Each structure stands twice: as structure tokens, then as C-alpha cells.
PDB file of C-alpha atoms in Angstrom:
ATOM      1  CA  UNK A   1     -17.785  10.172 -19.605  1.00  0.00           C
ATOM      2  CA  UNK A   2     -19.115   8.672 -22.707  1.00  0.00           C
ATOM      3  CA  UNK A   3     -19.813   4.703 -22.695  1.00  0.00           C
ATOM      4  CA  UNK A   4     -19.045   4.185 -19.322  1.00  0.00           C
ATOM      5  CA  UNK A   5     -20.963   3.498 -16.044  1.00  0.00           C
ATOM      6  CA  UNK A   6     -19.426   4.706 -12.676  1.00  0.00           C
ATOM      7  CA  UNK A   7     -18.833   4.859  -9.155  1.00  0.00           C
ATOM      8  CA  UNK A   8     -20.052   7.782  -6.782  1.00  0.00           C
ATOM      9  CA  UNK A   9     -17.843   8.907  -3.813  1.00  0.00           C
ATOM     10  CA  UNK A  10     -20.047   9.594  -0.465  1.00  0.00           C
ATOM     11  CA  UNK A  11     -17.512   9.394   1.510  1.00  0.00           C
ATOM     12  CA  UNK A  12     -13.831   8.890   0.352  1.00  0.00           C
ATOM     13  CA  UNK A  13     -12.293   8.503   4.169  1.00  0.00           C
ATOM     14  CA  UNK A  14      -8.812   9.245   5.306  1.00  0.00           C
ATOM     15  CA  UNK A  15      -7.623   7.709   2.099  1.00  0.00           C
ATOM     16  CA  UNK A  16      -8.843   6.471  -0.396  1.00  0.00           C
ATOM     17  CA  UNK A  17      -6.670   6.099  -3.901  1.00  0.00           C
ATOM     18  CA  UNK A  18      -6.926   4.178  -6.851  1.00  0.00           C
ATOM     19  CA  UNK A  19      -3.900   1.812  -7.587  1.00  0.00           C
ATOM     20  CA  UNK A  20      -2.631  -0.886  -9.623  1.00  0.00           C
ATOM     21  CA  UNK A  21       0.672  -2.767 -10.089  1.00  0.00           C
ATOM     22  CA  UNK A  22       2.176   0.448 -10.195  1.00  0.00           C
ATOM     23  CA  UNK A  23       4.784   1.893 -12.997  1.00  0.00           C
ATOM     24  CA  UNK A  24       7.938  -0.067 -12.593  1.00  0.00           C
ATOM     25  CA  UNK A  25      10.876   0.864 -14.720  1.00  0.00           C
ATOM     26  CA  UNK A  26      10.588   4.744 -15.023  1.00  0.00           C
ATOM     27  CA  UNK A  27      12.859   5.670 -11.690  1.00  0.00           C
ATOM     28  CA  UNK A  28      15.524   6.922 -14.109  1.00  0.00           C
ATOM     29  CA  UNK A  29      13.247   9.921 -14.737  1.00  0.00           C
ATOM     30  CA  UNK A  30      12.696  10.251 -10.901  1.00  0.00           C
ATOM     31  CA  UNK A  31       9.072   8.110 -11.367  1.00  0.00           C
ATOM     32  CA  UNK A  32       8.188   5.852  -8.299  1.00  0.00           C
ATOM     33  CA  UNK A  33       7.148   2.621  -9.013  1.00  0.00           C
ATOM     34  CA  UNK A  34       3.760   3.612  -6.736  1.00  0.00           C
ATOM     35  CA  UNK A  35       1.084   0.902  -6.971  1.00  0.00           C
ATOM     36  CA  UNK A  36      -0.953  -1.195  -4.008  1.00  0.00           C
ATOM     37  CA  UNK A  37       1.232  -1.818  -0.907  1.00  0.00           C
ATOM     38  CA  UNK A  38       0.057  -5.315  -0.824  1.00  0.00           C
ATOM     39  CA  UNK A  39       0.154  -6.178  -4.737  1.00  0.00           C
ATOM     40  CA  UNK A  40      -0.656 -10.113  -4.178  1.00  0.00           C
ATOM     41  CA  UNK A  41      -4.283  -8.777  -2.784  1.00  0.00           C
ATOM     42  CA  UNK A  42      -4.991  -6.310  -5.215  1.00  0.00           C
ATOM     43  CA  UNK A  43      -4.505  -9.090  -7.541  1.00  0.00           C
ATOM     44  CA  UNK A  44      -6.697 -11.746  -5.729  1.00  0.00           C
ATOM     45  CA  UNK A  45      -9.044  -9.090  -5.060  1.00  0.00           C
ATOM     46  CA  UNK A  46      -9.305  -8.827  -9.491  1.00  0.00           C
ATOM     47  CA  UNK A  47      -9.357 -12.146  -9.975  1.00  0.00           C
ATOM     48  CA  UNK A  48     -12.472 -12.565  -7.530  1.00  0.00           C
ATOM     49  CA  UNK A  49     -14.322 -10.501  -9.476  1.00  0.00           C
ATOM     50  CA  UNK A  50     -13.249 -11.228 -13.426  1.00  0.00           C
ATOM     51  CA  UNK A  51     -10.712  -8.969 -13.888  1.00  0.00           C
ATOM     52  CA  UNK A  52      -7.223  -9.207 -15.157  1.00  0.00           C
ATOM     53  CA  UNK A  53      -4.520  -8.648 -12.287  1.00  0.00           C
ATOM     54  CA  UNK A  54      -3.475  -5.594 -13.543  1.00  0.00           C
ATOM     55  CA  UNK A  55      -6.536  -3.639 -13.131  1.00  0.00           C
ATOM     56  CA  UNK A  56      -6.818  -1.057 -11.514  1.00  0.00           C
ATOM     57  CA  UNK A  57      -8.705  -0.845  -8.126  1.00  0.00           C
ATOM     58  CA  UNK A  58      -9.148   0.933  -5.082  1.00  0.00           C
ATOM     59  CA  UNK A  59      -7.170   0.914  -1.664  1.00  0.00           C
ATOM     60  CA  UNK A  60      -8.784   2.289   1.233  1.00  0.00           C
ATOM     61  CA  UNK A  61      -6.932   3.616   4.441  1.00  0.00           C
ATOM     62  CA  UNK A  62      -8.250   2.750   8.002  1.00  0.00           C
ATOM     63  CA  UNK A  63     -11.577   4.163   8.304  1.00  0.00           C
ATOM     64  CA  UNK A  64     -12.954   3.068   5.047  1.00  0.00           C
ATOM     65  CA  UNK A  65     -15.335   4.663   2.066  1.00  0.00           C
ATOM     66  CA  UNK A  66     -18.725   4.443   0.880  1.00  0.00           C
ATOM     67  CA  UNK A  67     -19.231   4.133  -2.574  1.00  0.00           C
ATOM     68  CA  UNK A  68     -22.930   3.566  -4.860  1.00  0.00           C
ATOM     69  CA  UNK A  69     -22.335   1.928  -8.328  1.00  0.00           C
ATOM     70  CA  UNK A  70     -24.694   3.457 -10.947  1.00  0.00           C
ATOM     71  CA  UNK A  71     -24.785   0.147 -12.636  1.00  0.00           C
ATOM     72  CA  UNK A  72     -25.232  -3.465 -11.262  1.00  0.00           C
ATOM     73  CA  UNK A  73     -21.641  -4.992 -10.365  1.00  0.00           C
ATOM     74  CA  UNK A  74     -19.243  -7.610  -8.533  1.00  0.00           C
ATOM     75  CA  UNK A  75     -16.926  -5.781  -5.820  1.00  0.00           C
ATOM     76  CA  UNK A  76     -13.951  -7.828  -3.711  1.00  0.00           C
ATOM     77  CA  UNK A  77     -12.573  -6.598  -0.817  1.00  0.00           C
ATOM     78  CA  UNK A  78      -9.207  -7.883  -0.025  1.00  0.00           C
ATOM     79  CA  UNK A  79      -7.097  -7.073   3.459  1.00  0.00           C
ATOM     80  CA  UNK A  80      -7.267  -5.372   6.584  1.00  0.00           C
ATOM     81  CA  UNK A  81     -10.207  -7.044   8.790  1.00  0.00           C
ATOM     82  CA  UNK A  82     -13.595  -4.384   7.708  1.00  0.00           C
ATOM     83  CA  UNK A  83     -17.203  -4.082   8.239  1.00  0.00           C
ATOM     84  CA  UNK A  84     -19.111  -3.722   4.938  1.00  0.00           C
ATOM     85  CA  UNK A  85     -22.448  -3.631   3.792  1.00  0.00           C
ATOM     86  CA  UNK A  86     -24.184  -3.791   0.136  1.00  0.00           C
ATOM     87  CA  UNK A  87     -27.472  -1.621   0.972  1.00  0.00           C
ATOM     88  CA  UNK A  88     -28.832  -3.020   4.080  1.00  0.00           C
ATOM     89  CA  UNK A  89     -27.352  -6.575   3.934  1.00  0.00           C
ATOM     90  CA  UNK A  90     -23.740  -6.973   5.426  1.00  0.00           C
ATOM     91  CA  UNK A  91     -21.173  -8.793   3.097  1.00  0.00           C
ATOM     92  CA  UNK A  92     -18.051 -10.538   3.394  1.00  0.00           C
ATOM     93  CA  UNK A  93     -14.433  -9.796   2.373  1.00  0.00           C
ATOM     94  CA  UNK A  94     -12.752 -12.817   0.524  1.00  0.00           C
ATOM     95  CA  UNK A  95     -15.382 -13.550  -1.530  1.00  0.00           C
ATOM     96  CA  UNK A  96     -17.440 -11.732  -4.526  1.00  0.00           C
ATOM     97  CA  UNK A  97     -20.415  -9.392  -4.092  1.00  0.00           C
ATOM     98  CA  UNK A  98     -23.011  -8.556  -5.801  1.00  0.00           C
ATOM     99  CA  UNK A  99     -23.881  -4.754  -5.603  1.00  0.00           C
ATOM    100  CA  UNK A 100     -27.177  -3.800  -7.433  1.00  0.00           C
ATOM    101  CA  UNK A 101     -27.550  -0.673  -9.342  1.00  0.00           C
ATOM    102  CA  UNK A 102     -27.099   2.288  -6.848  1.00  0.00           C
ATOM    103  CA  UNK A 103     -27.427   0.187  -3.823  1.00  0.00           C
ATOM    104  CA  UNK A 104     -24.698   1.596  -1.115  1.00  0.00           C
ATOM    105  CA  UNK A 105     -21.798  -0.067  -0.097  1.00  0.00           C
ATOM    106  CA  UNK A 106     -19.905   0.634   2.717  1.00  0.00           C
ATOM    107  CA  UNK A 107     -16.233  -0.264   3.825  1.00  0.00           C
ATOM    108  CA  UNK A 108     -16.356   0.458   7.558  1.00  0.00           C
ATOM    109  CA  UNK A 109     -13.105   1.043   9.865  1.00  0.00           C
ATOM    110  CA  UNK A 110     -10.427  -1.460  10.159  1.00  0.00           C
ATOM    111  CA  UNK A 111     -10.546  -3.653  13.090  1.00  0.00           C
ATOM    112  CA  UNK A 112      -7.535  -5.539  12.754  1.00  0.00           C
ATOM    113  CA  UNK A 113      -4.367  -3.988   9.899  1.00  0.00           C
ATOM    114  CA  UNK A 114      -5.347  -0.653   8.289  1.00  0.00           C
ATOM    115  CA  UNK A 115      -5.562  -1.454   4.474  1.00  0.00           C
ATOM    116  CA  UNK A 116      -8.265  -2.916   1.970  1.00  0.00           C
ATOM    117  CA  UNK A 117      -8.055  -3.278  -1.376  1.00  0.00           C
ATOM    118  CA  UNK A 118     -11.641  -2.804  -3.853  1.00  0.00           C
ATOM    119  CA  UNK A 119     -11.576  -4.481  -7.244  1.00  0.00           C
ATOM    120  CA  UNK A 120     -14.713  -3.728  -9.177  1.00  0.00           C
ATOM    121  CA  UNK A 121     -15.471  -6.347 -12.020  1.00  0.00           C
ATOM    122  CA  UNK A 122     -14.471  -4.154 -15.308  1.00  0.00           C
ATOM    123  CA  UNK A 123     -11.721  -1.956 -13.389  1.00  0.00           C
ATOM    124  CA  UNK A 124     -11.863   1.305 -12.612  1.00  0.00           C
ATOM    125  CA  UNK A 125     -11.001   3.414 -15.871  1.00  0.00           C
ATOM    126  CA  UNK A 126      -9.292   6.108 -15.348  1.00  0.00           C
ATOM    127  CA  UNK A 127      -6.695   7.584 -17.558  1.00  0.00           C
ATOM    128  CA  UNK A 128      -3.549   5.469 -18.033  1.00  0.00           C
ATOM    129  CA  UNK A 129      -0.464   7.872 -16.491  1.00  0.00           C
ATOM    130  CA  UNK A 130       3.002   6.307 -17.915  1.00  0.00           C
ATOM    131  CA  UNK A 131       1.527   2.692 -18.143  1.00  0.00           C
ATOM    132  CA  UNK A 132      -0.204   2.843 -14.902  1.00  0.00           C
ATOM    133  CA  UNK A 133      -3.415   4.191 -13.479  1.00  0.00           C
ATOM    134  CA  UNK A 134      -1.862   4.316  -9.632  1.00  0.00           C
ATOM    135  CA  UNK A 135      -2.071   7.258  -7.967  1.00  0.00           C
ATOM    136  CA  UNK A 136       1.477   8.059  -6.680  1.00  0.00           C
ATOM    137  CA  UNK A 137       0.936  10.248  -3.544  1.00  0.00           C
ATOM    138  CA  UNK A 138       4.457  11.768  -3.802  1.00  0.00           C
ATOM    139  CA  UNK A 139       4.505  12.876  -7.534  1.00  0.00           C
ATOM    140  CA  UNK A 140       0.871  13.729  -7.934  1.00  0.00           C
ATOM    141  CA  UNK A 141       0.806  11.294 -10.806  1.00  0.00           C
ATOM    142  CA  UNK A 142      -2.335   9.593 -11.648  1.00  0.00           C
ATOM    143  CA  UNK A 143      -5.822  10.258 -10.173  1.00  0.00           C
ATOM    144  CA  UNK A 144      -5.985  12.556  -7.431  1.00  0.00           C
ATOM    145  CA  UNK A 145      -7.331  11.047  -4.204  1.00  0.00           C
ATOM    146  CA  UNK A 146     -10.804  10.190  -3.994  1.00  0.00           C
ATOM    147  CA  UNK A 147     -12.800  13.182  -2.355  1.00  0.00           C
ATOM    148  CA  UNK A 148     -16.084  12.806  -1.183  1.00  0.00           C
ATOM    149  CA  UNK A 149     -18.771  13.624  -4.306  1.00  0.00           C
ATOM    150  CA  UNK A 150     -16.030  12.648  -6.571  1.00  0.00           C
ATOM    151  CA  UNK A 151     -17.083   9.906  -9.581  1.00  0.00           C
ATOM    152  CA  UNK A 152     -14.822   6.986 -10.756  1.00  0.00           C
ATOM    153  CA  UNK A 153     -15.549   5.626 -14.231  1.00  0.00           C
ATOM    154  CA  UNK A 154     -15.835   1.672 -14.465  1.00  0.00           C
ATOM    155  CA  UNK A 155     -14.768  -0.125 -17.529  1.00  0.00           C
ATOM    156  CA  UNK A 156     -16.393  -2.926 -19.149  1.00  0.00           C
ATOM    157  CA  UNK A 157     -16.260  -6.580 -17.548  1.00  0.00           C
ATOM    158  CA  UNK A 158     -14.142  -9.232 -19.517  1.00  0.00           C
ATOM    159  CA  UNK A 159     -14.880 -12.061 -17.259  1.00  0.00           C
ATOM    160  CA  UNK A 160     -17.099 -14.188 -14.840  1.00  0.00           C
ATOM    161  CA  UNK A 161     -16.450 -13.741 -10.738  1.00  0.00           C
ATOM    162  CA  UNK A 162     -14.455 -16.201  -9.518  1.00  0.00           C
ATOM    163  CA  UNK A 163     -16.665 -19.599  -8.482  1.00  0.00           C
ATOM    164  CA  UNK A 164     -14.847 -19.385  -4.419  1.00  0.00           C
ATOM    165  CA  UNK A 165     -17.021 -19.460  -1.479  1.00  0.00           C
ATOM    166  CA  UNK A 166     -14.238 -17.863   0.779  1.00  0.00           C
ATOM    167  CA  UNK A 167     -10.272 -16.823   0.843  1.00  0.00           C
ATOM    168  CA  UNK A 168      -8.669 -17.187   4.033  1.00  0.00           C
ATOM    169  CA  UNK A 169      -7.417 -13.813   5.260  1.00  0.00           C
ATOM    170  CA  UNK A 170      -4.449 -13.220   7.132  1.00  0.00           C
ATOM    171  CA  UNK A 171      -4.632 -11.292  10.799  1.00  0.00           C
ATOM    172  CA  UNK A 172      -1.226  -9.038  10.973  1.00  0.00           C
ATOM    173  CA  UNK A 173       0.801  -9.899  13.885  1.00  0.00           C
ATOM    174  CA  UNK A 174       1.324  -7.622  16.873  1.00  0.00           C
ATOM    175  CA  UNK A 175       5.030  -7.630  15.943  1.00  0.00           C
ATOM    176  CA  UNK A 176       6.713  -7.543  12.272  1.00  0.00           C
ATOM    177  CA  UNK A 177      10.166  -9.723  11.768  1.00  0.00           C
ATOM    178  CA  UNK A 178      11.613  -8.236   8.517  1.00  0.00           C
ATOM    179  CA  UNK A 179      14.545  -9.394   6.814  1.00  0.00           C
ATOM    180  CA  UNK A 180      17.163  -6.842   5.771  1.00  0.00           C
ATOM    181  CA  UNK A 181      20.214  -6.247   3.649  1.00  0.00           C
ATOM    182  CA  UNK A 182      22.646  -4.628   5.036  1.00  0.00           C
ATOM    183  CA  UNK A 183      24.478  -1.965   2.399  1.00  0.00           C
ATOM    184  CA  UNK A 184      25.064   0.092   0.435  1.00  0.00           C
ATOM    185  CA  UNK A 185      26.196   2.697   3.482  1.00  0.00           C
ATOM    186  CA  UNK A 186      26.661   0.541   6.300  1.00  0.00           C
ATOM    187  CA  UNK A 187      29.775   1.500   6.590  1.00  0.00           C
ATOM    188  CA  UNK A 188      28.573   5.023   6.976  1.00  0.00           C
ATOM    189  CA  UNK A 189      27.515   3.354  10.863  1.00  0.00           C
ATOM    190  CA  UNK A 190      29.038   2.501  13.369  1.00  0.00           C
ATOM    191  CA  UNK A 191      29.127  -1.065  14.713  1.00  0.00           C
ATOM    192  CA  UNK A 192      27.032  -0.048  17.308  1.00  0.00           C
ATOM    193  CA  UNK A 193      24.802   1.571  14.993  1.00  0.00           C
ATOM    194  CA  UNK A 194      24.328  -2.163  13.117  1.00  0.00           C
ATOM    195  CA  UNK A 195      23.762  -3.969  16.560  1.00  0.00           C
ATOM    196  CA  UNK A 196      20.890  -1.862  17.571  1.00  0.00           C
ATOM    197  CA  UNK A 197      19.672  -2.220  14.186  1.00  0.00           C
ATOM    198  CA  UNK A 198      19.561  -6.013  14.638  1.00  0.00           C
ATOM    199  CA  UNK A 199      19.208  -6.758  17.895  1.00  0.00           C
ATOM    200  CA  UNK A 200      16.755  -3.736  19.268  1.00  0.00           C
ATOM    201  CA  UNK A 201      13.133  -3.537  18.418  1.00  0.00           C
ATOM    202  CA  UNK A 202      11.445  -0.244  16.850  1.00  0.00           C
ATOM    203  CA  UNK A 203       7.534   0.931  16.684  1.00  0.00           C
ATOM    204  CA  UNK A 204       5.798   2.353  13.488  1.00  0.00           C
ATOM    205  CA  UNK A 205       5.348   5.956  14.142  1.00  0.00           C
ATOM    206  CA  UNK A 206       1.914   7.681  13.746  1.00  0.00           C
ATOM    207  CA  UNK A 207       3.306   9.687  10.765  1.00  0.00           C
ATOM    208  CA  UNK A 208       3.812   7.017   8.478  1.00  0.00           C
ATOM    209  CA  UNK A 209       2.184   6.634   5.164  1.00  0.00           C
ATOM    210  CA  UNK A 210       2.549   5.104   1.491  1.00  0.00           C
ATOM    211  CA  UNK A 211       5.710   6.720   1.161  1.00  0.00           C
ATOM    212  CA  UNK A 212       7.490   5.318   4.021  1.00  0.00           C
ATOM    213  CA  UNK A 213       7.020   3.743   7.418  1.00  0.00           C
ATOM    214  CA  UNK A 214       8.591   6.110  10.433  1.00  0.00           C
ATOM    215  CA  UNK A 215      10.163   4.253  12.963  1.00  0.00           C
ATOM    216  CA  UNK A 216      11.146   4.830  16.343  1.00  0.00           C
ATOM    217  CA  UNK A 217      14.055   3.686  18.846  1.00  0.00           C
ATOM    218  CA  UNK A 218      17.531   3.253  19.288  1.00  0.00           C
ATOM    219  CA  UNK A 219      19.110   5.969  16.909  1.00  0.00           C
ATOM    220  CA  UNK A 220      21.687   4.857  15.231  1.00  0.00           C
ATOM    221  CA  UNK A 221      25.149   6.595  15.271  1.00  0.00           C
ATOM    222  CA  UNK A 222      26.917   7.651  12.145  1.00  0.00           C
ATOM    223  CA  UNK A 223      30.718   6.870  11.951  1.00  0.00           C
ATOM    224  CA  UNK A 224      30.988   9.322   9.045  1.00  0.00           C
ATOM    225  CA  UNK A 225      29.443  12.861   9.917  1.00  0.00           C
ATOM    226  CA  UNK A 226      29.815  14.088   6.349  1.00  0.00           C
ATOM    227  CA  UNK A 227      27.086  14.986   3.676  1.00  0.00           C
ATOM    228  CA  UNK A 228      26.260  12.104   1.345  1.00  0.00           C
ATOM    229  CA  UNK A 229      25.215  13.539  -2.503  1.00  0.00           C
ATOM    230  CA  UNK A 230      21.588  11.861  -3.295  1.00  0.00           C
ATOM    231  CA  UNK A 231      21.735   9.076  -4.954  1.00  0.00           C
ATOM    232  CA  UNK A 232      19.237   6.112  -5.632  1.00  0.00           C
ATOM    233  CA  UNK A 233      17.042   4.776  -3.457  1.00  0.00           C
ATOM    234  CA  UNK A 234      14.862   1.398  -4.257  1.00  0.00           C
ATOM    235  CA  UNK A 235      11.899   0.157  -2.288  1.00  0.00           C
ATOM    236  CA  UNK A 236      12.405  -1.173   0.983  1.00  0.00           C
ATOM    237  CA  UNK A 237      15.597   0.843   1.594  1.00  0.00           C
ATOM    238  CA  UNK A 238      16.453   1.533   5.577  1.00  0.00           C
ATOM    239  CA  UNK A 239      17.699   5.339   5.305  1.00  0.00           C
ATOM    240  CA  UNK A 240      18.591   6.966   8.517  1.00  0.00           C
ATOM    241  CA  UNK A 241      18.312  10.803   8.583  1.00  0.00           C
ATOM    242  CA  UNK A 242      19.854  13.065  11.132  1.00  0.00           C
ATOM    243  CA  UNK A 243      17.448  12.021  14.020  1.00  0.00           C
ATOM    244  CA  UNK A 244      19.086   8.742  13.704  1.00  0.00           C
ATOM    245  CA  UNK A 245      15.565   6.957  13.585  1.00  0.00           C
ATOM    246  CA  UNK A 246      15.338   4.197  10.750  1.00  0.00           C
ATOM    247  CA  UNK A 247      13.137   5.164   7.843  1.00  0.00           C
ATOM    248  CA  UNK A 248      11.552   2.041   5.706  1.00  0.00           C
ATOM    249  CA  UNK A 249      10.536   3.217   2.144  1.00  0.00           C
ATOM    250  CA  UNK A 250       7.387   1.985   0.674  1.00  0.00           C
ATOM    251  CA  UNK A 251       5.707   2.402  -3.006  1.00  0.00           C
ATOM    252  CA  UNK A 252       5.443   5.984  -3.604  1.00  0.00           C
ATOM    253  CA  UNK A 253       9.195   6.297  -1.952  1.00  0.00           C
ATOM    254  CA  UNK A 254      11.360   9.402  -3.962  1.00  0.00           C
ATOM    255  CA  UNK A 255      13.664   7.262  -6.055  1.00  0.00           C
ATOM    256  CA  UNK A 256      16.679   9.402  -5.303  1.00  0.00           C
ATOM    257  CA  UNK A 257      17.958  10.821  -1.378  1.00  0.00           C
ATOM    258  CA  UNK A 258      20.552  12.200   0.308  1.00  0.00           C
ATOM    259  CA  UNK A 259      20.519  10.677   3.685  1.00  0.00           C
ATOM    260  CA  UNK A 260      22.707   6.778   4.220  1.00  0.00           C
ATOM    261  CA  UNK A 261      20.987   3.983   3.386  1.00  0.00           C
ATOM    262  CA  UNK A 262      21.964   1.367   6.299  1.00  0.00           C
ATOM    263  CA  UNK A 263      20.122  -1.247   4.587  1.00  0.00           C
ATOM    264  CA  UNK A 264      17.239  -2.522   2.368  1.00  0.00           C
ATOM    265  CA  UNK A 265      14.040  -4.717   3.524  1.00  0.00           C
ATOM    266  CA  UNK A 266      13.500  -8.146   1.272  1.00  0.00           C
ATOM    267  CA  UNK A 267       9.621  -7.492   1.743  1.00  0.00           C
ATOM    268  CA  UNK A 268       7.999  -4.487   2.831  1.00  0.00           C
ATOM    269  CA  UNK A 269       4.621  -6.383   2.448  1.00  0.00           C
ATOM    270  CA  UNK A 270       3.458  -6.170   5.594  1.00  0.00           C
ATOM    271  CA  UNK A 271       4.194  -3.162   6.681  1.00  0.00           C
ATOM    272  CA  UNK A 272       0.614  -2.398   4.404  1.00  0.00           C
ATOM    273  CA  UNK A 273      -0.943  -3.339   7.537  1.00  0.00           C
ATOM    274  CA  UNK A 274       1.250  -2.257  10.513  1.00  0.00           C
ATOM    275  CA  UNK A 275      -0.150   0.300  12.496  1.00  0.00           C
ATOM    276  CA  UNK A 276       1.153   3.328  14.797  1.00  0.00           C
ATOM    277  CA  UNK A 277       2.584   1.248  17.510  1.00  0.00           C
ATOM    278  CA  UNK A 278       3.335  -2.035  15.766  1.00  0.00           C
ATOM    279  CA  UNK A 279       6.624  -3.381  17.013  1.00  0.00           C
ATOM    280  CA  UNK A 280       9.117  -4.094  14.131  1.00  0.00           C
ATOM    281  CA  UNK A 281      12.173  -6.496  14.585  1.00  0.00           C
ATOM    282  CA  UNK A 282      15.051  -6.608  11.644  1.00  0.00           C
ATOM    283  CA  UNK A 283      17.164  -9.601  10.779  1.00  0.00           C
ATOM    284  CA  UNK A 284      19.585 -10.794   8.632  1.00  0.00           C
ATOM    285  CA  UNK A 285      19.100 -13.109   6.025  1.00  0.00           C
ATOM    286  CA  UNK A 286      19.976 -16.317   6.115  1.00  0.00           C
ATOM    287  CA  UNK A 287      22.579 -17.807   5.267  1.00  0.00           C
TER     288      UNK A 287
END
């Protein structure tokens, strides 16, 4: 690509996709908002390295990437608890790094949460898809996925790195307390249904992903054993199918369904780092 410098894909991982503060405000033509499932880092992670918040970056699933630069750069990695290395040297996460001209670096797996999020100083470029460079898993909007041998071009740097010697990161807790709304089809439930809800705990199922976070325990009986037509659905949104097992959506969620909605999550934040296994507790707000 003409004027621009780039990144090479050795190894793209279980997941590796580039995303920025997503596409809000297109869900009446069935478009996701998508974007990073922890937008606060992605943002620290940009302005660590010079770049506006809304650039676009990278965020990298459990078992991390390896990526050479073809120019000299700044990288940030922001999130789950990773080995990584520029060439030879290990480096930190919190802090910029400086990654010489095709030196290697390399995310390793996640010890502790299962996300990180890249910001390269200049963003990476890629074309614009309604206002947003995400990639939206779901759709197929945006870039596709990074595959290994793939290249990523870099725009130009607008700013210094950040003068920080270190951001404190955040371990995720062995158990998630998440505050829900109840509505709009509680009333599809059954008391009983509601109690578990809020007084049970549930575990993230290994088959969750960036379009919703599987959960599994008490099911939850429906009062009304009717069809519901689709009908919105916004992030964070507790829909039960028929299985009765609570289903959390997350950024690249459908934006209509057809199953109840018992409820909708304040903050699905942390569910970015929640893996297979992690306990989950709902409450209430309060009042």
C-alpha cells in the first residue's frame, strides 16, 4: 500500500482482530456497535503510545501473536497479564516500547484474564467500514481476522509516547459481581426464575466469545411458553433461550433476537477477561 509502513503477521493466534471504539449508532440497520471489549484500555493503550483514543488497534485472544514492524515504532500492550518480548529483550505491558525496524515482538499466552489490547503509535490503517475500522466478528464487517502471513498497514504518528514509567494493571477476580436490570421480559419468568437469577451463581462456558458470554446453572423457568417476535437487543442484555441458561451479550451481539430478555448488565467490562470457568454473581442495583 502506497505511503505506508506495516505490520507482518507470524503468527495471528486464536484471535487476533483489529478494533476500535466500535460503530455506535447504526443498530437500526442491524449494525453492532462491535469495537474492543474493554474500550477504557484500548484507549490507554493509544494514549501510551501518541495516538488519539480512537485509533484503531489490535486485541489479541488468550494465546497471543507475533508481529515484526517493517519500520521503527512505539507498541502498548494493555490487559490480560502476557509475556512479551521486542527481539530478544522481554518488555513490559503498561508502559511504551520501543520496537526497532523488523525486530520481533511477541505477545505470549495469558497468564491471568484472556485479553490484550496493541496500540501501535500511528494506528493501524485499515479501511474505515461505516465510521469504524473494528472488525465485527458477527457481520463480517471490517478487516477480516488476522491470519498468520497477513500484513497490517500503519498510519503516520501524530504524537510523542506518553512520558509514564508504569500503569497499574488490574488482576480479574476469580468471581465477577455484575449489576443487572431487570426488564424488558421479566415478566416472561417466573418468580423463581428471578430468584435463581439473583441469588444463584453461574460459570462462563467454554463457548463464549465477543459476541456473548455462555453461562451455565440454574435454568430459569419461563411463565409464558409462547414465541416472542425479535425485537431489539442492546449490549449487556441477559436473554435466556430454550435451555434456560442465561446468555450475556457483548460487542459484536446481533442487535435484534427472538428469545426474552430477563435483564440487561450495567457493565459487561469485565467479562473481557473472564474465562471458561469464571464464577459470575448478578445483583440488583442499588437503590
Amino acid at each position: 500500500m502506497t505511503g505506508h509502513t506495516e505490520i507482518e503477521v507470524l503468527r495471528a493466534g486464536a484471535l487476533t482482530t483489529v478494533q476500535d471504539q466500535g460503530r455506535p449508532g447504526w443498530a437500526h440497520l442491524g449494525v453492532p456497535r462491535s469495537g474492543a471489549l474493554d474500550p477504557a484500555a484500548l484507549r490507554l493503550a493509544n494514549r501510551l503510545v501518541g495516538n488519539p483514543e480512537q485509533a484503531a488497534g489490535l486485541e489479541i485472544t488468550l494465546n497471543g501473536c507475533a508481529l515484526r514492524p517493517t519500520r521503527a515504532t512505539t507498541v502498548a500492550i494493555i490487559g490480560a497479564e502476557v509475556p512479551v518480548r521486542v527481539g530478544e529483550r522481554p518488555g513490559d505491558t503498561g508502559r511504551p516500547l520501543s520496537v526497532p525496524a523488523g525486530a520481533v515482538l511477541r505477545i505470549g499466552p495469558a497468564r491471568r484474564g484472556v485479553r490484550s489490547w496493541l496500540a501501535v503509535a500511528g494506528g493501524i490503517d485499515a479501511p474505515p467500514v461505516l465510521g469504524s475500522r473494528s472488525t465485527d466478528t458477527l457481520s463480517g464487517l471490517g478487516p477480516q481476522p488476522l491470519r498468520d502471513g497477513g500484513r497490517l498497514p500503519l498510519g503516520r504518528p501524530l504524537g510523542e509516547p506518553a512520558p509514564v514509567d508504569l500503569t497499574i494493571g488490574t488482576t480479574p477476580p476469580p468471581e465477577l459481581h455484575l449489576t443487572v436490570r431487570l426488564g424488558p421480559r421479566d415478566d416472561w419468568f417466573t418468580p423463581t426464575a428471578v430468584d435463581l437469577l439473583l441469588g444463584t451463581s453461574y460459570t462462563v462456558s467454554p463457548v463464549s466469545n465477543r459476541v456473548g458470554a455462555r453461562l451455565a446453572g440454574a435454568p430459569l423457568p419461563r411463565a409464558v411458553a409462547g414465541e416472542l417476535p425479535s425485537e431489539g437487543i442492546v449490549l449487556g442484555a441477559v436473554q435466556v433461550p430454550a435451555d434456560g441458561q442465561p446468555l450475556i451479550f457483548l460487542a459484536d451481539h446481533p442487535t435484534t433476537g427472538g428469545y426474552p430478555v430477563i435483564g440487561v448488565v450495567t457493565d459487561v467490562t469485565a467479562l473481557a477477561q473472564a474465562r471458561p470457568g469464571t464464577t459470575v454473581r448478578f445483583h440488583g442495583p442499588q437503590r
